[in-house]
Amino acid sequence: MEYILSFVLLMIGLYCVTTKKNIVKIIIGLNIMEYAINLFLILIGYRQGGIAPIRTPDMSLAYFLRYSVDPLPQALVVTSIVIGFGVLALSVSMAIRIYERYGTFDINEIKRLKG
Amino acid sequence: MNVLPLMVALPLGMGFLIPMVSRKNRRTADVLGNLATLSLLIMSLYLFKIGNQIYFMGGWKPPLGINLVLDGLSAFFLLIVNLVAFIVTLYSVDYMEVYTSKLRYYSLFLLMLAGMNGVVLTGDIFNLFVFLEIAVISAYALVGFGTEAEELEASFKYLVLGTVSSIFILLGIGFLYSLTGTLNLADIGSKISGISAGHAFWFVVILFIFGFGLKAALVPFHAWLPDAHPSAPAPISAVLSGLLIKTLGIYPFLRIFYNIFGFPLLETRFIPQILMFLGGASMLTGALLALVQNDVKRMFAYSSVSNIGYIVIAFSLGTPLGIMAALLHTFVHATSKALLFLTAGSLEYRLETRNIKKMGGLMEKMPITGISGNIGFLSLAGIPPLAGFWSKLFIILALLDAGRLGWAIFTILVSVLTLGYYLRMNRYVFFGPLKKNLQRIKESPVFMTASMLILSLITVFLGVILIPHLRSIVLDPAVRSLINGTKYISMVMGG
């Protein structure tokens, strides 16, 4: 069920990227897609009623393996968030420069490249 | 000493060092940048001597830790990447003077190089994604380096499409992880053969074809390339067209489809046929659109789309000859297309235009640019004895060998088209009457001409790679590491 939610989110993002005419909205769409994937990765490692993947001294290994969630996707998500942040920073700064050059955020008016 | 981690660490470290130490004297940046790429080139040559090698980062063994894997294919790609990168940095010494911030240029360039070397070396699929993002984010920034209106537009377009493709690749990686419970490429390979290939697995394959296909600019996903590649500064166009689309697009295809999933498995669902159709579409579309371009660099960009099609067609045959032809064409296209983009940069540097209708008779005014441009044209058009002839010959032979007569004829026809658009360009740019306003044009500065000459010599003599002795060092290990397919798994997991 939660997987479907993350796919709905992905599709919303894709819809936003493909149909919106405003550069800022396209950037927002990209971010929605990125977060849908992050949610998906977290859900891969999640289990119902799981505990945080930290093993305290009084915890037996069997108990830990049985109840903890998978920590690896969480590490992936941290990396993916950082990458997403890099892309966001670059795209926003690019959007500012585009606004300086063209005086608009509308991609219908930003089309000098053809052929 | 183990040099594998240095292939990534050296450009990464140098990329941060250059803006810090060379604020006062701009020559320091030139010297450091060129030293970095030269030492990378020497190291990548040295790697052929060591043979297969695995480096465990932090000493963690394969299923747990990240490892760097050097085999024939990695060594082959590293040689191409670092060879072209060195020549391009040499060229940038003079060319980048017209731009304001050379320090940031070298910094971004070396970051991109670190990303490409990392993609080729890594043995971990998420690590591959991270290196891919390092390379591609610096590429977005470098495409918009001039911050003119068109450059920003191209860069933004590239950024949006590139990010969408990266997201789909990451989704594929997530699916693979949930299928196999591991991220190590070799471990994925050993576990995927035990799992019956269900819908999820084929979904991953499709996601990868979309994601890496967009990075490689295969035809339905090629829209960004003809904008992004011409808009970048010329040395960056050379790297983007010569290296980036191959290391981020073709290499993951080869590695994942041959070594990890195994080609026989993919053939059950016609994946190679799909790739062949995409390749064929790329060849034809690229060649036809290149015919009508008046912008030098835009024409070369469409030609890149066409040439990626050749490579994809050859490697999706799955025969040893096909793989050999694909790898050879990768090398030939990297050097020839880099040479052509450097020539275009040299023309733009002196003429300040890229429109071929405004050029003419430049052979006598810019002889070195003219000669190197012609060598590049002839090589990619497939004129013997230049390297491009051999690679195209092998592609056609491989198609005939696999019994695809129709595809072979199609390839020959597209080659004729290729010759057509190069001849058209050659007539407008280097031959014909000299225009009046071009009387006082001079040859480009010394570093630019020197690097073009080196690259033309390489392009002319690249055919020697087929001499049995050299071939057994450079080309054969790469072919073998793909033919043996899932041997890669036992090599990593066993060692």
PDB file of N, CA and C in Angstrom, chain B residues 49-91:
ATOM      1  N   LYS B  49      49.687  -3.036 -17.322  1.00  0.00           N
ATOM      2  CA  LYS B  49      50.732  -3.965 -16.922  1.00  0.00           C
ATOM      3  C   LYS B  49      50.260  -4.861 -15.772  1.00  0.00           C
ATOM      4  N   ILE B  50      49.393  -4.323 -14.896  1.00  0.00           N
ATOM      5  CA  ILE B  50      49.053  -5.102 -13.701  1.00  0.00           C
ATOM      6  C   ILE B  50      48.043  -6.196 -14.012  1.00  0.00           C
ATOM      7  N   GLY B  51      47.177  -5.979 -14.974  1.00  0.00           N
ATOM      8  CA  GLY B  51      46.129  -6.966 -15.213  1.00  0.00           C
ATOM      9  C   GLY B  51      45.004  -6.804 -14.211  1.00  0.00           C
ATOM     10  N   ASN B  52      44.264  -7.882 -13.999  1.00  0.00           N
ATOM     11  CA  ASN B  52      43.088  -7.784 -13.134  1.00  0.00           C
ATOM     12  C   ASN B  52      43.490  -7.519 -11.687  1.00  0.00           C
ATOM     13  N   GLN B  53      42.743  -6.659 -11.053  1.00  0.00           N
ATOM     14  CA  GLN B  53      43.061  -6.300  -9.679  1.00  0.00           C
ATOM     15  C   GLN B  53      41.787  -5.798  -9.000  1.00  0.00           C
ATOM     16  N   ILE B  54      41.693  -6.075  -7.701  1.00  0.00           N
ATOM     17  CA  ILE B  54      40.541  -5.593  -6.937  1.00  0.00           C
ATOM     18  C   ILE B  54      41.067  -4.860  -5.724  1.00  0.00           C
ATOM     19  N   TYR B  55      40.492  -3.704  -5.457  1.00  0.00           N
ATOM     20  CA  TYR B  55      40.900  -2.948  -4.281  1.00  0.00           C
ATOM     21  C   TYR B  55      39.706  -2.861  -3.343  1.00  0.00           C
ATOM     22  N   PHE B  56      39.895  -3.326  -2.111  1.00  0.00           N
ATOM     23  CA  PHE B  56      38.791  -3.268  -1.141  1.00  0.00           C
ATOM     24  C   PHE B  56      38.926  -1.979  -0.346  1.00  0.00           C
ATOM     25  N   MET B  57      37.942  -1.108  -0.446  1.00  0.00           N
ATOM     26  CA  MET B  57      38.017   0.153   0.282  1.00  0.00           C
ATOM     27  C   MET B  57      37.855  -0.109   1.764  1.00  0.00           C
ATOM     28  N   GLY B  58      38.825   0.343   2.538  1.00  0.00           N
ATOM     29  CA  GLY B  58      38.772   0.142   3.985  1.00  0.00           C
ATOM     30  C   GLY B  58      38.945  -1.294   4.389  1.00  0.00           C
ATOM     31  N   GLY B  59      39.381  -2.165   3.448  1.00  0.00           N
ATOM     32  CA  GLY B  59      39.637  -3.545   3.786  1.00  0.00           C
ATOM     33  C   GLY B  59      38.398  -4.404   3.929  1.00  0.00           C
ATOM     34  N   TRP B  60      37.215  -3.889   3.589  1.00  0.00           N
ATOM     35  CA  TRP B  60      35.987  -4.685   3.709  1.00  0.00           C
ATOM     36  C   TRP B  60      35.848  -5.585   2.496  1.00  0.00           C
ATOM     37  N   LYS B  61      35.557  -6.863   2.739  1.00  0.00           N
ATOM     38  CA  LYS B  61      35.471  -7.821   1.639  1.00  0.00           C
ATOM     39  C   LYS B  61      34.160  -7.633   0.867  1.00  0.00           C
ATOM     40  N   PRO B  62      34.105  -8.164  -0.391  1.00  0.00           N
ATOM     41  CA  PRO B  62      33.048  -7.810  -1.341  1.00  0.00           C
ATOM     42  C   PRO B  62      31.612  -7.650  -0.870  1.00  0.00           C
ATOM     43  N   PRO B  63      30.935  -8.628  -0.291  1.00  0.00           N
ATOM     44  CA  PRO B  63      29.493  -8.369  -0.147  1.00  0.00           C
ATOM     45  C   PRO B  63      29.200  -7.177   0.760  1.00  0.00           C
ATOM     46  N   LEU B  64      30.136  -6.875   1.666  1.00  0.00           N
ATOM     47  CA  LEU B  64      29.888  -5.783   2.612  1.00  0.00           C
ATOM     48  C   LEU B  64      30.387  -4.453   2.096  1.00  0.00           C
ATOM     49  N   GLY B  65      31.675  -4.391   1.755  1.00  0.00           N
ATOM     50  CA  GLY B  65      32.260  -3.086   1.453  1.00  0.00           C
ATOM     51  C   GLY B  65      32.172  -2.729  -0.018  1.00  0.00           C
ATOM     52  N   ILE B  66      32.606  -1.506  -0.308  1.00  0.00           N
ATOM     53  CA  ILE B  66      32.698  -1.050  -1.694  1.00  0.00           C
ATOM     54  C   ILE B  66      34.054  -1.477  -2.221  1.00  0.00           C
ATOM     55  N   ASN B  67      34.084  -1.982  -3.441  1.00  0.00           N
ATOM     56  CA  ASN B  67      35.381  -2.330  -4.003  1.00  0.00           C
ATOM     57  C   ASN B  67      35.568  -1.693  -5.371  1.00  0.00           C
ATOM     58  N   LEU B  68      36.837  -1.438  -5.713  1.00  0.00           N
ATOM     59  CA  LEU B  68      37.174  -0.970  -7.052  1.00  0.00           C
ATOM     60  C   LEU B  68      37.706  -2.167  -7.818  1.00  0.00           C
ATOM     61  N   VAL B  69      37.157  -2.400  -9.003  1.00  0.00           N
ATOM     62  CA  VAL B  69      37.528  -3.574  -9.772  1.00  0.00           C
ATOM     63  C   VAL B  69      38.180  -3.126 -11.069  1.00  0.00           C
ATOM     64  N   LEU B  70      39.385  -3.645 -11.302  1.00  0.00           N
ATOM     65  CA  LEU B  70      40.046  -3.376 -12.575  1.00  0.00           C
ATOM     66  C   LEU B  70      40.069  -4.656 -13.375  1.00  0.00           C
ATOM     67  N   ASP B  71      39.393  -4.653 -14.533  1.00  0.00           N
ATOM     68  CA  ASP B  71      39.566  -5.768 -15.460  1.00  0.00           C
ATOM     69  C   ASP B  71      39.814  -5.173 -16.846  1.00  0.00           C
ATOM     70  N   GLY B  72      39.832  -6.031 -17.847  1.00  0.00           N
ATOM     71  CA  GLY B  72      40.179  -5.553 -19.185  1.00  0.00           C
ATOM     72  C   GLY B  72      39.320  -4.392 -19.638  1.00  0.00           C
ATOM     73  N   LEU B  73      37.999  -4.501 -19.390  1.00  0.00           N
ATOM     74  CA  LEU B  73      37.076  -3.460 -19.856  1.00  0.00           C
ATOM     75  C   LEU B  73      37.340  -2.138 -19.147  1.00  0.00           C
ATOM     76  N   SER B  74      37.532  -2.182 -17.819  1.00  0.00           N
ATOM     77  CA  SER B  74      37.793  -0.947 -17.078  1.00  0.00           C
ATOM     78  C   SER B  74      39.074  -0.295 -17.563  1.00  0.00           C
ATOM     79  N   ALA B  75      40.130  -1.127 -17.749  1.00  0.00           N
ATOM     80  CA  ALA B  75      41.415  -0.572 -18.172  1.00  0.00           C
ATOM     81  C   ALA B  75      41.274   0.093 -19.530  1.00  0.00           C
ATOM     82  N   PHE B  76      40.511  -0.533 -20.426  1.00  0.00           N
ATOM     83  CA  PHE B  76      40.299   0.013 -21.764  1.00  0.00           C
ATOM     84  C   PHE B  76      39.607   1.369 -21.698  1.00  0.00           C
ATOM     85  N   PHE B  77      38.534   1.441 -20.903  1.00  0.00           N
ATOM     86  CA  PHE B  77      37.805   2.713 -20.796  1.00  0.00           C
ATOM     87  C   PHE B  77      38.650   3.769 -20.096  1.00  0.00           C
ATOM     88  N   LEU B  78      39.418   3.355 -19.077  1.00  0.00           N
ATOM     89  CA  LEU B  78      40.265   4.332 -18.373  1.00  0.00           C
ATOM     90  C   LEU B  78      41.273   4.947 -19.333  1.00  0.00           C
ATOM     91  N   LEU B  79      41.824   4.115 -20.222  1.00  0.00           N
ATOM     92  CA  LEU B  79      42.800   4.632 -21.187  1.00  0.00           C
ATOM     93  C   LEU B  79      42.145   5.701 -22.065  1.00  0.00           C
ATOM     94  N   ILE B  80      40.947   5.387 -22.607  1.00  0.00           N
ATOM     95  CA  ILE B  80      40.263   6.358 -23.476  1.00  0.00           C
ATOM     96  C   ILE B  80      40.008   7.646 -22.713  1.00  0.00           C
ATOM     97  N   VAL B  81      39.431   7.516 -21.514  1.00  0.00           N
ATOM     98  CA  VAL B  81      39.021   8.699 -20.750  1.00  0.00           C
ATOM     99  C   VAL B  81      40.223   9.586 -20.457  1.00  0.00           C
ATOM    100  N   ASN B  82      41.300   8.976 -19.934  1.00  0.00           N
ATOM    101  CA  ASN B  82      42.398   9.818 -19.494  1.00  0.00           C
ATOM    102  C   ASN B  82      43.237  10.343 -20.645  1.00  0.00           C
ATOM    103  N   LEU B  83      43.269   9.595 -21.759  1.00  0.00           N
ATOM    104  CA  LEU B  83      43.973  10.093 -22.943  1.00  0.00           C
ATOM    105  C   LEU B  83      43.309  11.366 -23.451  1.00  0.00           C
ATOM    106  N   VAL B  84      42.003  11.284 -23.681  1.00  0.00           N
ATOM    107  CA  VAL B  84      41.305  12.457 -24.224  1.00  0.00           C
ATOM    108  C   VAL B  84      41.317  13.593 -23.203  1.00  0.00           C
ATOM    109  N   ALA B  85      41.171  13.263 -21.912  1.00  0.00           N
ATOM    110  CA  ALA B  85      41.144  14.312 -20.896  1.00  0.00           C
ATOM    111  C   ALA B  85      42.463  15.075 -20.861  1.00  0.00           C
ATOM    112  N   PHE B  86      43.585  14.363 -21.014  1.00  0.00           N
ATOM    113  CA  PHE B  86      44.883  15.055 -20.993  1.00  0.00           C
ATOM    114  C   PHE B  86      45.000  16.024 -22.166  1.00  0.00           C
ATOM    115  N   ILE B  87      44.625  15.554 -23.358  1.00  0.00           N
ATOM    116  CA  ILE B  87      44.747  16.425 -24.527  1.00  0.00           C
ATOM    117  C   ILE B  87      43.829  17.634 -24.388  1.00  0.00           C
ATOM    118  N   VAL B  88      42.664  17.401 -23.802  1.00  0.00           N
ATOM    119  CA  VAL B  88      41.704  18.490 -23.652  1.00  0.00           C
ATOM    120  C   VAL B  88      42.202  19.531 -22.649  1.00  0.00           C
ATOM    121  N   THR B  89      42.841  19.090 -21.560  1.00  0.00           N
ATOM    122  CA  THR B  89      43.360  20.100 -20.621  1.00  0.00           C
ATOM    123  C   THR B  89      44.488  20.897 -21.266  1.00  0.00           C
ATOM    124  N   LEU B  90      45.294  20.213 -22.095  1.00  0.00           N
ATOM    125  CA  LEU B  90      46.361  20.921 -22.806  1.00  0.00           C
ATOM    126  C   LEU B  90      45.753  22.019 -23.680  1.00  0.00           C
ATOM    127  N   TYR B  91      44.670  21.666 -24.342  1.00  0.00           N
ATOM    128  CA  TYR B  91      43.980  22.607 -25.238  1.00  0.00           C
ATOM    129  C   TYR B  91      43.390  23.772 -24.451  1.00  0.00           C
TER     130      TYR B  91
END
